[in-house]
Tab-separated table of C-alpha atoms and ligand atoms in Angstrom:
chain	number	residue	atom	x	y	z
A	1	UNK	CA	22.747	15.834	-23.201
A	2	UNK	CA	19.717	13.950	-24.446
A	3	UNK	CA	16.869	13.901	-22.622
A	4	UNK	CA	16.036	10.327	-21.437
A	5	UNK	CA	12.915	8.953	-22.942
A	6	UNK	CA	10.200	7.931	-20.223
A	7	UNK	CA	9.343	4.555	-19.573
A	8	UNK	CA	5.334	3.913	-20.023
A	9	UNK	CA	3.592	3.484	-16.883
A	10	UNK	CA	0.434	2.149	-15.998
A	11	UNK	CA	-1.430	3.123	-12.284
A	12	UNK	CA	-0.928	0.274	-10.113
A	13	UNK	CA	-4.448	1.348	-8.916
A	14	UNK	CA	-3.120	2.633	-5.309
A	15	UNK	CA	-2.365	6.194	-5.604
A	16	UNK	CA	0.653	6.067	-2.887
A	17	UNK	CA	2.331	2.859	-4.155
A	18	UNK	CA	2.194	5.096	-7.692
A	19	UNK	CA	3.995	7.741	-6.411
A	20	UNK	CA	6.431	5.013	-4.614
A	21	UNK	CA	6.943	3.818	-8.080
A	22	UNK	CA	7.886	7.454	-9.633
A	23	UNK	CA	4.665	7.259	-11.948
A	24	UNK	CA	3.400	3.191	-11.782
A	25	UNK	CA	4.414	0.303	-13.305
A	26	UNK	CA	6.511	-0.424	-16.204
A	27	UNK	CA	3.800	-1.405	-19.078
A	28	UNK	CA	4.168	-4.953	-19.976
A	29	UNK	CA	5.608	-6.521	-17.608
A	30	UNK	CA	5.411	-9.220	-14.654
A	31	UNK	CA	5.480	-8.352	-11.371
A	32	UNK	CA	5.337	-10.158	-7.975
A	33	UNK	CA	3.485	-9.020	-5.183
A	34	UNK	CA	4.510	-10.832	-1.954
A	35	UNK	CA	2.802	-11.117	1.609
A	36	UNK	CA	1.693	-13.585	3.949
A	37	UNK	CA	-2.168	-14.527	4.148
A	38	UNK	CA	-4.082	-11.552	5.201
A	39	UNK	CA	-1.314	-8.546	3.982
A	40	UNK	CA	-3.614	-7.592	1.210
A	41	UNK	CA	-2.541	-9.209	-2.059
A	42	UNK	CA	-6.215	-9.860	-3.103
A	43	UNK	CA	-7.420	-6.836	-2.324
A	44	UNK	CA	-4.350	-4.617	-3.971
A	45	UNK	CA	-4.736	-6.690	-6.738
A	46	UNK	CA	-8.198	-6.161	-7.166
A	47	UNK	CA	-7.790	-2.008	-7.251
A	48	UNK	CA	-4.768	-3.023	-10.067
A	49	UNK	CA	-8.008	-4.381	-12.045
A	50	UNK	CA	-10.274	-1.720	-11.203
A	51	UNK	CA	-7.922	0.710	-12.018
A	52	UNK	CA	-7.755	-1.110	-15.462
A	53	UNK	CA	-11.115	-1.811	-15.624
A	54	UNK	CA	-11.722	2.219	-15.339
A	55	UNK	CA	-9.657	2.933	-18.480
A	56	UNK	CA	-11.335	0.278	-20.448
A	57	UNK	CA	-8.983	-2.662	-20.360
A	58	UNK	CA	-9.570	-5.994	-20.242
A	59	UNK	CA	-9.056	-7.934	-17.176
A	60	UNK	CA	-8.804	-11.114	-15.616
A	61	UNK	CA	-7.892	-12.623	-12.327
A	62	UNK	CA	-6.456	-16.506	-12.427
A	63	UNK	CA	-7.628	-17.762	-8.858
A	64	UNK	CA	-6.010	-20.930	-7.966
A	65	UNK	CA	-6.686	-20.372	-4.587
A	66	UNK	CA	-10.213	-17.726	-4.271
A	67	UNK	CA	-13.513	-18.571	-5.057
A	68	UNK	CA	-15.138	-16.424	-7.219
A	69	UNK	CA	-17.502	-15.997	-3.956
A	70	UNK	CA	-14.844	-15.029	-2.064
A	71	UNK	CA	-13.101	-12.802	-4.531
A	72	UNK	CA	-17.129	-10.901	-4.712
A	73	UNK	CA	-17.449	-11.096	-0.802
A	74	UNK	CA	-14.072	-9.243	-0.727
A	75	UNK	CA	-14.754	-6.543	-3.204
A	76	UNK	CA	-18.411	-6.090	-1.574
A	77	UNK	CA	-16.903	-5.210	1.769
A	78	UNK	CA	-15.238	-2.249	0.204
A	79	UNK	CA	-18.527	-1.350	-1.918
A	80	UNK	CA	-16.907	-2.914	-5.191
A	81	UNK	CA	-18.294	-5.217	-8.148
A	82	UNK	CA	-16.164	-6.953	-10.325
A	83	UNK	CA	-18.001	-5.559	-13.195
A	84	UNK	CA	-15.518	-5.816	-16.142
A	85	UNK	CA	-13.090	-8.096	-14.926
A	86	UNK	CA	-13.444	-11.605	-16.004
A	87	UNK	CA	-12.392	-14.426	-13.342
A	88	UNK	CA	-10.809	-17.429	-14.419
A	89	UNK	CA	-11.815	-19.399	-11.239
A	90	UNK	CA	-9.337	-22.836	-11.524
A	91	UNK	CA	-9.118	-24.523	-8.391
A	92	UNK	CA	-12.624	-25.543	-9.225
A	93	UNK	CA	-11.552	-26.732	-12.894
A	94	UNK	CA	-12.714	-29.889	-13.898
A	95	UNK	CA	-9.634	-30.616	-15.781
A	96	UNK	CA	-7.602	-30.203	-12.531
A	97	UNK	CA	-9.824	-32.260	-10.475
A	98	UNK	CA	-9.418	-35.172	-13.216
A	99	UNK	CA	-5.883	-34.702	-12.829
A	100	UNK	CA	-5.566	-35.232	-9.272
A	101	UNK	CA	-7.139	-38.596	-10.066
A	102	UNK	CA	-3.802	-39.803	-11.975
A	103	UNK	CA	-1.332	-41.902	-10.475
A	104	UNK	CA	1.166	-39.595	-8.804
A	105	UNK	CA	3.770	-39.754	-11.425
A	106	UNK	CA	1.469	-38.396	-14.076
A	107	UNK	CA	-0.349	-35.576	-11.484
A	108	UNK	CA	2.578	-33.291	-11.507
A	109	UNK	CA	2.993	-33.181	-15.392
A	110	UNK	CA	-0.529	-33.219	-16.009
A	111	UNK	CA	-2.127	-30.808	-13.817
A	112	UNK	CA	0.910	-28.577	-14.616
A	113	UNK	CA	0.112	-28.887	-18.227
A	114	UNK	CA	-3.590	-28.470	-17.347
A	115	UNK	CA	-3.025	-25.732	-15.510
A	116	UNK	CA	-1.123	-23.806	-17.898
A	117	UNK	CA	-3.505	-24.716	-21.113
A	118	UNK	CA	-6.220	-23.079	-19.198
A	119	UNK	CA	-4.994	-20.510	-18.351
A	120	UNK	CA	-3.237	-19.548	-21.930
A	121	UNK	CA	-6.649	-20.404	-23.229
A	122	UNK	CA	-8.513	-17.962	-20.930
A	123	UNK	CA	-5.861	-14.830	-22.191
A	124	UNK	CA	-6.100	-15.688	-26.060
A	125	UNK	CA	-9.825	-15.629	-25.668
A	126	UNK	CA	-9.994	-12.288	-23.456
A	127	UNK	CA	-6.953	-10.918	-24.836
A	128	UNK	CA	-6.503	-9.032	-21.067
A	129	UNK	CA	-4.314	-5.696	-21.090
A	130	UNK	CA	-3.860	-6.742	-16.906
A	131	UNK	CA	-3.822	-9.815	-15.164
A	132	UNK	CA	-3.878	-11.148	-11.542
A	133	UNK	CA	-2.856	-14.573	-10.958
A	134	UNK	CA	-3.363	-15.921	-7.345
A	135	UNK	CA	-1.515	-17.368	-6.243
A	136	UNK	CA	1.849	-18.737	-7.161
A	137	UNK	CA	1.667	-20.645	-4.100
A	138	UNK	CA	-0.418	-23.510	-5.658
A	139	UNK	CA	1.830	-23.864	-8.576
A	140	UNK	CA	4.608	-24.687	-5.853
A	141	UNK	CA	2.563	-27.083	-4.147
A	142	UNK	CA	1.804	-28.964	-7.683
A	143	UNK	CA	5.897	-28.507	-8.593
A	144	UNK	CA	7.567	-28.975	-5.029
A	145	UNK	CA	10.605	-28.829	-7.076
A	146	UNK	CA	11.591	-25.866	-7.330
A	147	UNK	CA	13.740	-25.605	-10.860
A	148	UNK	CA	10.492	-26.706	-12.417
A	149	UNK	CA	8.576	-24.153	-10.302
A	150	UNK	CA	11.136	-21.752	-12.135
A	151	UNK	CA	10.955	-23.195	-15.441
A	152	UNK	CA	7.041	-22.782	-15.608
A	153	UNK	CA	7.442	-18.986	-14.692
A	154	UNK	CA	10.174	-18.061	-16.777
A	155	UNK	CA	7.582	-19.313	-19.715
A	156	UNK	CA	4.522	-17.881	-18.585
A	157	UNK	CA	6.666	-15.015	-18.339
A	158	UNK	CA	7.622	-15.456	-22.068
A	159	UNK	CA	3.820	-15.952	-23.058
A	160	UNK	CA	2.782	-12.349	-21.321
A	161	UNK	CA	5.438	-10.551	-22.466
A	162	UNK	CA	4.383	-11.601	-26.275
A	163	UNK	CA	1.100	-10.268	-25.446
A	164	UNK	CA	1.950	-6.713	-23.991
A	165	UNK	CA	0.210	-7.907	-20.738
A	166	UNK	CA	0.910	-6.020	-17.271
A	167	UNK	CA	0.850	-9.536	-14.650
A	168	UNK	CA	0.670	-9.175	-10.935
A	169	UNK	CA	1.608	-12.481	-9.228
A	170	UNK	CA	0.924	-13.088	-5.840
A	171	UNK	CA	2.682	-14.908	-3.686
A	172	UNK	CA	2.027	-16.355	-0.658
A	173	UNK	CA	4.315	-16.154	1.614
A	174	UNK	CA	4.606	-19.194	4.334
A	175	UNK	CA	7.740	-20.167	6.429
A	176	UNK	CA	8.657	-22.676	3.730
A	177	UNK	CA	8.459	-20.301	0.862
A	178	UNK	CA	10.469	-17.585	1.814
A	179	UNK	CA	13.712	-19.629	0.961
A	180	UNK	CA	12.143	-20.241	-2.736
A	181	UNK	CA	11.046	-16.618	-2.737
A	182	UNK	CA	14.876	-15.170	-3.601
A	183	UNK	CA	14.715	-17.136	-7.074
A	184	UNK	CA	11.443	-16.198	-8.043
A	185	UNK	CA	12.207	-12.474	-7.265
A	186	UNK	CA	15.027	-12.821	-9.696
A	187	UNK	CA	12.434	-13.529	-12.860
A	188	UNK	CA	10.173	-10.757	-12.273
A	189	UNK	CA	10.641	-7.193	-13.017
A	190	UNK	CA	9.052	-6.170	-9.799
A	191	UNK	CA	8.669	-7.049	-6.405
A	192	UNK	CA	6.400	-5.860	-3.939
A	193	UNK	CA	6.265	-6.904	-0.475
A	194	UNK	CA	3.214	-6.498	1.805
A	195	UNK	CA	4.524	-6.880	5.941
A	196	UNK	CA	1.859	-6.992	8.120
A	197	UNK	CA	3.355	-7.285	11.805
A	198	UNK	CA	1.765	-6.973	15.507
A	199	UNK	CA	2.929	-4.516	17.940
A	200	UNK	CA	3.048	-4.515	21.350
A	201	UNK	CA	0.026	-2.570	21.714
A	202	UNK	CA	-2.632	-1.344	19.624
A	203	UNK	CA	-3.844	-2.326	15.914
A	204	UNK	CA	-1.708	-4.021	13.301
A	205	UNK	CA	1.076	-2.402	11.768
A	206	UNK	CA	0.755	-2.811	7.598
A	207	UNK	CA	3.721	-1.445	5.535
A	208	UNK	CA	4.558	-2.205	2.266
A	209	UNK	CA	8.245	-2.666	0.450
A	210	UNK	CA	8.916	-2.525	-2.880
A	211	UNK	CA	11.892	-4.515	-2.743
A	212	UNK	CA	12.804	-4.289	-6.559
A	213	UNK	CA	12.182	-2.723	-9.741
A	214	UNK	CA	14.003	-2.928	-12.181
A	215	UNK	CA	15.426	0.845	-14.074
A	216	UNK	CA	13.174	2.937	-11.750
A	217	UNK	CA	14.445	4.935	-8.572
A	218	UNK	CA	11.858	3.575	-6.017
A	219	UNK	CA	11.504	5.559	-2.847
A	220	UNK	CA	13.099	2.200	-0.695
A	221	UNK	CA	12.494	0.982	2.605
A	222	UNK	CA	8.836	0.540	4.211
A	223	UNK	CA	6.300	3.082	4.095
A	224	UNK	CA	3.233	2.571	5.933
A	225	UNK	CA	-0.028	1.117	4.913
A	226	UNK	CA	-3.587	0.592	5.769
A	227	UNK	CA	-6.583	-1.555	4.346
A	228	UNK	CA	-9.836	0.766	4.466
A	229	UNK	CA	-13.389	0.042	4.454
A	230	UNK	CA	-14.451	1.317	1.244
A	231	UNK	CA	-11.225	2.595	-0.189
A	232	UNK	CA	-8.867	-1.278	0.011
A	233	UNK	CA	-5.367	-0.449	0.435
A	234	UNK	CA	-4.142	2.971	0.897
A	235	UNK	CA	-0.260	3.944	1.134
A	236	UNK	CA	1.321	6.241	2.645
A	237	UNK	CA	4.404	6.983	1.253
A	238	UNK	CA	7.475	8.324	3.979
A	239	UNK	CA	8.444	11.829	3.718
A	240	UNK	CA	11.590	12.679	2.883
A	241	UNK	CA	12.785	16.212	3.909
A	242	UNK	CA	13.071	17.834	0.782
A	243	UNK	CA	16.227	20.616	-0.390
A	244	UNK	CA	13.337	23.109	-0.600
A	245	UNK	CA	12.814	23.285	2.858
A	246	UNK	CA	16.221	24.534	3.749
A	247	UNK	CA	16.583	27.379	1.281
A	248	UNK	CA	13.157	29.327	3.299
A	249	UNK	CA	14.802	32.152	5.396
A	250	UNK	CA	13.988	31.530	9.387
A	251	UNK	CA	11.575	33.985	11.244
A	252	UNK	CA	10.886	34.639	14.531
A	253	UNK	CA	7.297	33.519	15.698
A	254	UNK	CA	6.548	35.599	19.141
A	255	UNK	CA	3.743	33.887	21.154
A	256	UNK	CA	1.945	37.524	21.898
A	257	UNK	CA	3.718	37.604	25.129
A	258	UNK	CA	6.594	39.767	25.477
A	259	UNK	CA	8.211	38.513	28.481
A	260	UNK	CA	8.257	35.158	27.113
A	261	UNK	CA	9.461	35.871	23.521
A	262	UNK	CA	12.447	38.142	25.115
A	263	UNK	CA	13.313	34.562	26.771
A	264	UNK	CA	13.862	33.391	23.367
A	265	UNK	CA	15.880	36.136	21.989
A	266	UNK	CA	13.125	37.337	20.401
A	267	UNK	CA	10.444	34.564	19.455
A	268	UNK	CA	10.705	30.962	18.289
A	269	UNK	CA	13.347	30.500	15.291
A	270	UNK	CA	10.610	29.038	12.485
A	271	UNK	CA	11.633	25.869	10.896
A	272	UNK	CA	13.148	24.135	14.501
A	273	UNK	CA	11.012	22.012	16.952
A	274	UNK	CA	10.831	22.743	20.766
A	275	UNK	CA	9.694	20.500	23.911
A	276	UNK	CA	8.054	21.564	25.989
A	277	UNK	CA	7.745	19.456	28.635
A	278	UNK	CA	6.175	19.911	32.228
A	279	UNK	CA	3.856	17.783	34.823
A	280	UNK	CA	0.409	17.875	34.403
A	281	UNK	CA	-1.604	20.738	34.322
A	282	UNK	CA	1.478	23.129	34.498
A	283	UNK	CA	0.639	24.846	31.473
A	284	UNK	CA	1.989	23.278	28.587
A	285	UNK	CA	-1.132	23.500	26.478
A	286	UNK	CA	-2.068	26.655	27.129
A	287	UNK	CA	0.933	27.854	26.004
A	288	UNK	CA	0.936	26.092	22.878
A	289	UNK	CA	-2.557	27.948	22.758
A	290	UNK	CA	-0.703	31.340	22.938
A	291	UNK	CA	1.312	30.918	20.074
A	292	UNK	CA	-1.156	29.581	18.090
A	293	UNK	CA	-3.590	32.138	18.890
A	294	UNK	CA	-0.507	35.244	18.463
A	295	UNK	CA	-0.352	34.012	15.019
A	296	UNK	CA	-3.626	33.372	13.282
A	297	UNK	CA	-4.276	36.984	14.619
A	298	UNK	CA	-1.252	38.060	12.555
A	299	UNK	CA	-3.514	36.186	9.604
A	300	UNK	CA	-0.933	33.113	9.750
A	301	UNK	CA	-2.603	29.447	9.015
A	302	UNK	CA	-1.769	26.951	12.317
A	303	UNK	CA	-1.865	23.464	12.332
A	304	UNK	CA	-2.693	21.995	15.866
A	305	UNK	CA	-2.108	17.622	16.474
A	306	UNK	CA	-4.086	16.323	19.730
A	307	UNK	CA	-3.061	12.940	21.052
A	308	UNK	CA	-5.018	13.447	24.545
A	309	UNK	CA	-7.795	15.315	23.971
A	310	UNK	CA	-10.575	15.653	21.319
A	311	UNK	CA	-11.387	18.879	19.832
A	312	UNK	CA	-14.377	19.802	21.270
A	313	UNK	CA	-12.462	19.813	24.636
A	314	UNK	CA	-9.390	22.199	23.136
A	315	UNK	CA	-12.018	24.269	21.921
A	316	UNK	CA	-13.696	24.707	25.575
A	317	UNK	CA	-10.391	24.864	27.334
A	318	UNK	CA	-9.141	27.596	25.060
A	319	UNK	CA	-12.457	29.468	25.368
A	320	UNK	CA	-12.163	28.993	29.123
A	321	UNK	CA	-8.576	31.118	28.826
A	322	UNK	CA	-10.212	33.739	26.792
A	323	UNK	CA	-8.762	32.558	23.158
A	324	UNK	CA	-11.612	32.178	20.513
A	325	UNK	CA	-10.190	29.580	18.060
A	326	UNK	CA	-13.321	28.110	16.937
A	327	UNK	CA	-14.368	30.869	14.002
A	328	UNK	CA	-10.278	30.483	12.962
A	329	UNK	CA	-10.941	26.789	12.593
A	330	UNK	CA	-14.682	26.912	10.486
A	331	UNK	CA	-12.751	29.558	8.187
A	332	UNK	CA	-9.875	26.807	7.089
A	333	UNK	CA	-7.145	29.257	8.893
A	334	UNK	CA	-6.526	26.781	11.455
A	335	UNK	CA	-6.694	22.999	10.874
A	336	UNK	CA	-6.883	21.080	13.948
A	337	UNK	CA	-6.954	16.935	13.966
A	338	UNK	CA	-7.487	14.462	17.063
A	339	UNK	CA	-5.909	11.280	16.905
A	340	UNK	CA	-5.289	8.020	18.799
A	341	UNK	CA	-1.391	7.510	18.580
A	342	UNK	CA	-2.334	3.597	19.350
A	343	UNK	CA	-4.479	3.095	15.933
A	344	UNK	CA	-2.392	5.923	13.477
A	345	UNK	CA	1.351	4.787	11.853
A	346	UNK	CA	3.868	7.766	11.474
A	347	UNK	CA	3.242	7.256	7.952
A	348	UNK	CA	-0.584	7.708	8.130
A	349	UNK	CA	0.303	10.913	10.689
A	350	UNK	CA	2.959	12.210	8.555
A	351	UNK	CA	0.569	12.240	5.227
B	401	ATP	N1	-13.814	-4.106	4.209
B	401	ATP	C1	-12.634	-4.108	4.820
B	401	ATP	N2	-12.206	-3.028	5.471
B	401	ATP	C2	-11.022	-3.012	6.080
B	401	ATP	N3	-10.186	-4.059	6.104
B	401	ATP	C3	-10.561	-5.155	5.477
B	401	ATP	C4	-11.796	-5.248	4.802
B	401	ATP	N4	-11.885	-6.464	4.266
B	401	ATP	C5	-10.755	-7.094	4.596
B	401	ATP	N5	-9.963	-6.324	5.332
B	401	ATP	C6	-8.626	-6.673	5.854
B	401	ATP	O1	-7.852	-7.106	4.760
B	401	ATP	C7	-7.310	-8.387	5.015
B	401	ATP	C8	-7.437	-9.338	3.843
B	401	ATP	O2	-6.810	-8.845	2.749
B	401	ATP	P1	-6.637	-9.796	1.481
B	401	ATP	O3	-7.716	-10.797	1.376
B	401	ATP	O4	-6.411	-8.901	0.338
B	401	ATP	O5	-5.291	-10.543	1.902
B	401	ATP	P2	-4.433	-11.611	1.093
B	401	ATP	O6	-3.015	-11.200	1.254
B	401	ATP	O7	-4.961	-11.789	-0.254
B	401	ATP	O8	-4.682	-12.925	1.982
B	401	ATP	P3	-4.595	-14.476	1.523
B	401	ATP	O9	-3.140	-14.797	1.420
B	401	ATP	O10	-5.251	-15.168	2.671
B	401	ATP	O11	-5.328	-14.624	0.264
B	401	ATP	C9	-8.150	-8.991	6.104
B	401	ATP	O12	-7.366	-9.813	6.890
B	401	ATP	C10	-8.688	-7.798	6.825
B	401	ATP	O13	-7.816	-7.496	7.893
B	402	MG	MG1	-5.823	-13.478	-1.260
């Protein structure tokens, strides 16, 4: 059979939402990137840029709705510049503030047209390899109508594809738009949705979707997603159980205890989970301790998860019980994390 030829892909800047994609994005192409103020667009779309920016690409970021100021003040917070990316700031424009001056009849027309000219003006001058344009959510506003809304973007999306450019468009998503939203998902290659929701407790819960993409088997559904001082978005793609894991033969892990691996037939069957559940102070850590302890003796490597305590605690509890861990633990043998289960997402534990 012949081998199938691979698509090229460029890095969509976020290492997790590249593996998502099986590699990154199609090359030249236009993609939308959907969320509702606050999800991230801006800030994704700025590491898209980067990313681009790192490879020597041209750039440029259409802001209908950002000031330059803001779009800085955004990429300061996370320690970035916008060094190599040129920003076509328009909600500023002159021409579009002359335009709003017209009698209503002409506005629409005019600051479409407007609009549009400066903006193709701004890419046959840079010539950009990526662009951001934010957001599509003005261009609605100006339209209202939405078969012209879809007219304009099936020709921008004419003009980009003539010019081998990668687009991200970002949408805005409001209560109103989400009924609009199916048609415009139907012109663009890609879609990308960023859900930000509240839970009942504890921090916000960011996931991301990509809802479509056209010849590529995504890995669907949400995975879960954080913005990070420093480092923007991160993803955290879900883990699938892989094939791999079911062809490793089972072995018995004995906790060092005879009496209590002869309970077991033997030890615990590797590859299975066990509860153990008791009231407090009854012993459950300490025997977690035990097998942990049985087997980085035996020169295994042990991964140990707190939720209730921090580290410095397991280490004096264990010592209290007569098991050294900590010399295990500075020698990489055992790995050992705290974490708050109210601020982490299984998808930030899982990776
Ligand atoms: N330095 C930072 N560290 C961590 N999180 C940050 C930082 N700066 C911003 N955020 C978070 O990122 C969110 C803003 O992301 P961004 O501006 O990319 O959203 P957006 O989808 O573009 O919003 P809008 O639709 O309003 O333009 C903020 O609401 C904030 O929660
Ligand atoms: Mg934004």
């Amino acid at each position: 059979m012949a081998e199938r030829k691979k698509q090229t892909v460029v890095s969509s800047g976020i290492s997790g939402l590249d593996e998502i994609l099986r590699g990154g994005l199609p090359a030249s192409n236009l993609y939308i990137v959907q969320g509702a103020p606050g999800s991230g667009k801006t800030t994704a779309a700025l590491q898209f840029l980067r990313a681009g920016v790192a490879l020597g690409e041209p750039c440029i970021y259409v802001s209908l709705s950002q000031t330059r100021a803001e779009l800085e003040a955004i990429a300061l917070s996370h320690g970035w510049t916008l060094d190599g990316i040129r920003v076509e700031e328009l909600s500023a424009s002159d021409s579009i503030n002359r335009a709003a001056d017209q009698t209503i009849f002409q506005t629409t027309e005019l600051r479409l047209d407007e609009t549009r000219k400066a903006i193709e003006s701004a890419i046959e001058e840079h010539k950009p390899s990526r662009l951001v344009y934010d957001s599509l959510l003005e261009i609605r506003l100006i339209t209202a109508d939405s078969p012209r809304f879809r007219r304009e973007l099936i020709a921008f999306k004419a003009f980009l594809a003539q010019r081998n450019i990668v687009a991200l468009l970002l949408d805005t998503q409001t209560y109103e738009t989400d009924r609009t939203g199916e048609e415009v998902d139907g012109i663009a290659h890609g879609v990308i949705r960023l859900d930000k929701s509240l839970e009942e407790y504890g921090g916000v819960r960011r996931r991301i979707e990509v809802s479509k993409m056209r010849g590529v088997p995504v890995a669907d559904g949400y995975h879960d997603m954080a913005i990070r001082e420093g480092e923007g978005v991160v993803v955290f793609p879900r883990i699938v159980p892989g094939a791999a894991a079911r062809t490793v033969k089972p072995q018995l892990i004995k906790s060092g205890v005879d009496t209590l691996d002869e309970m077991f037939g033997g030890g615990q069957e590797s590859g299975t989970t066990t509860l153990v559940i008791g009231q407090a102070g009854t012993g459950k850590s300490t025997m977690a301790s035990l097998y942990a302890t049985a087997a980085l003796k035996r020169g295994e490597s042990v991964g140990l998860f707190l939720f209730e305590e921090r580290i410095e605690t397991f280490f004096r509890r264990s010592e209290g019980l007569g098991m050294a861990l900590r010399q295990f633990h500075e020698d990489g043998q055992l790995i050992l994390r705290d974490f708050n289960p109210n601020e982490i997402s299984p998808g930030e534990f899982g990776q």
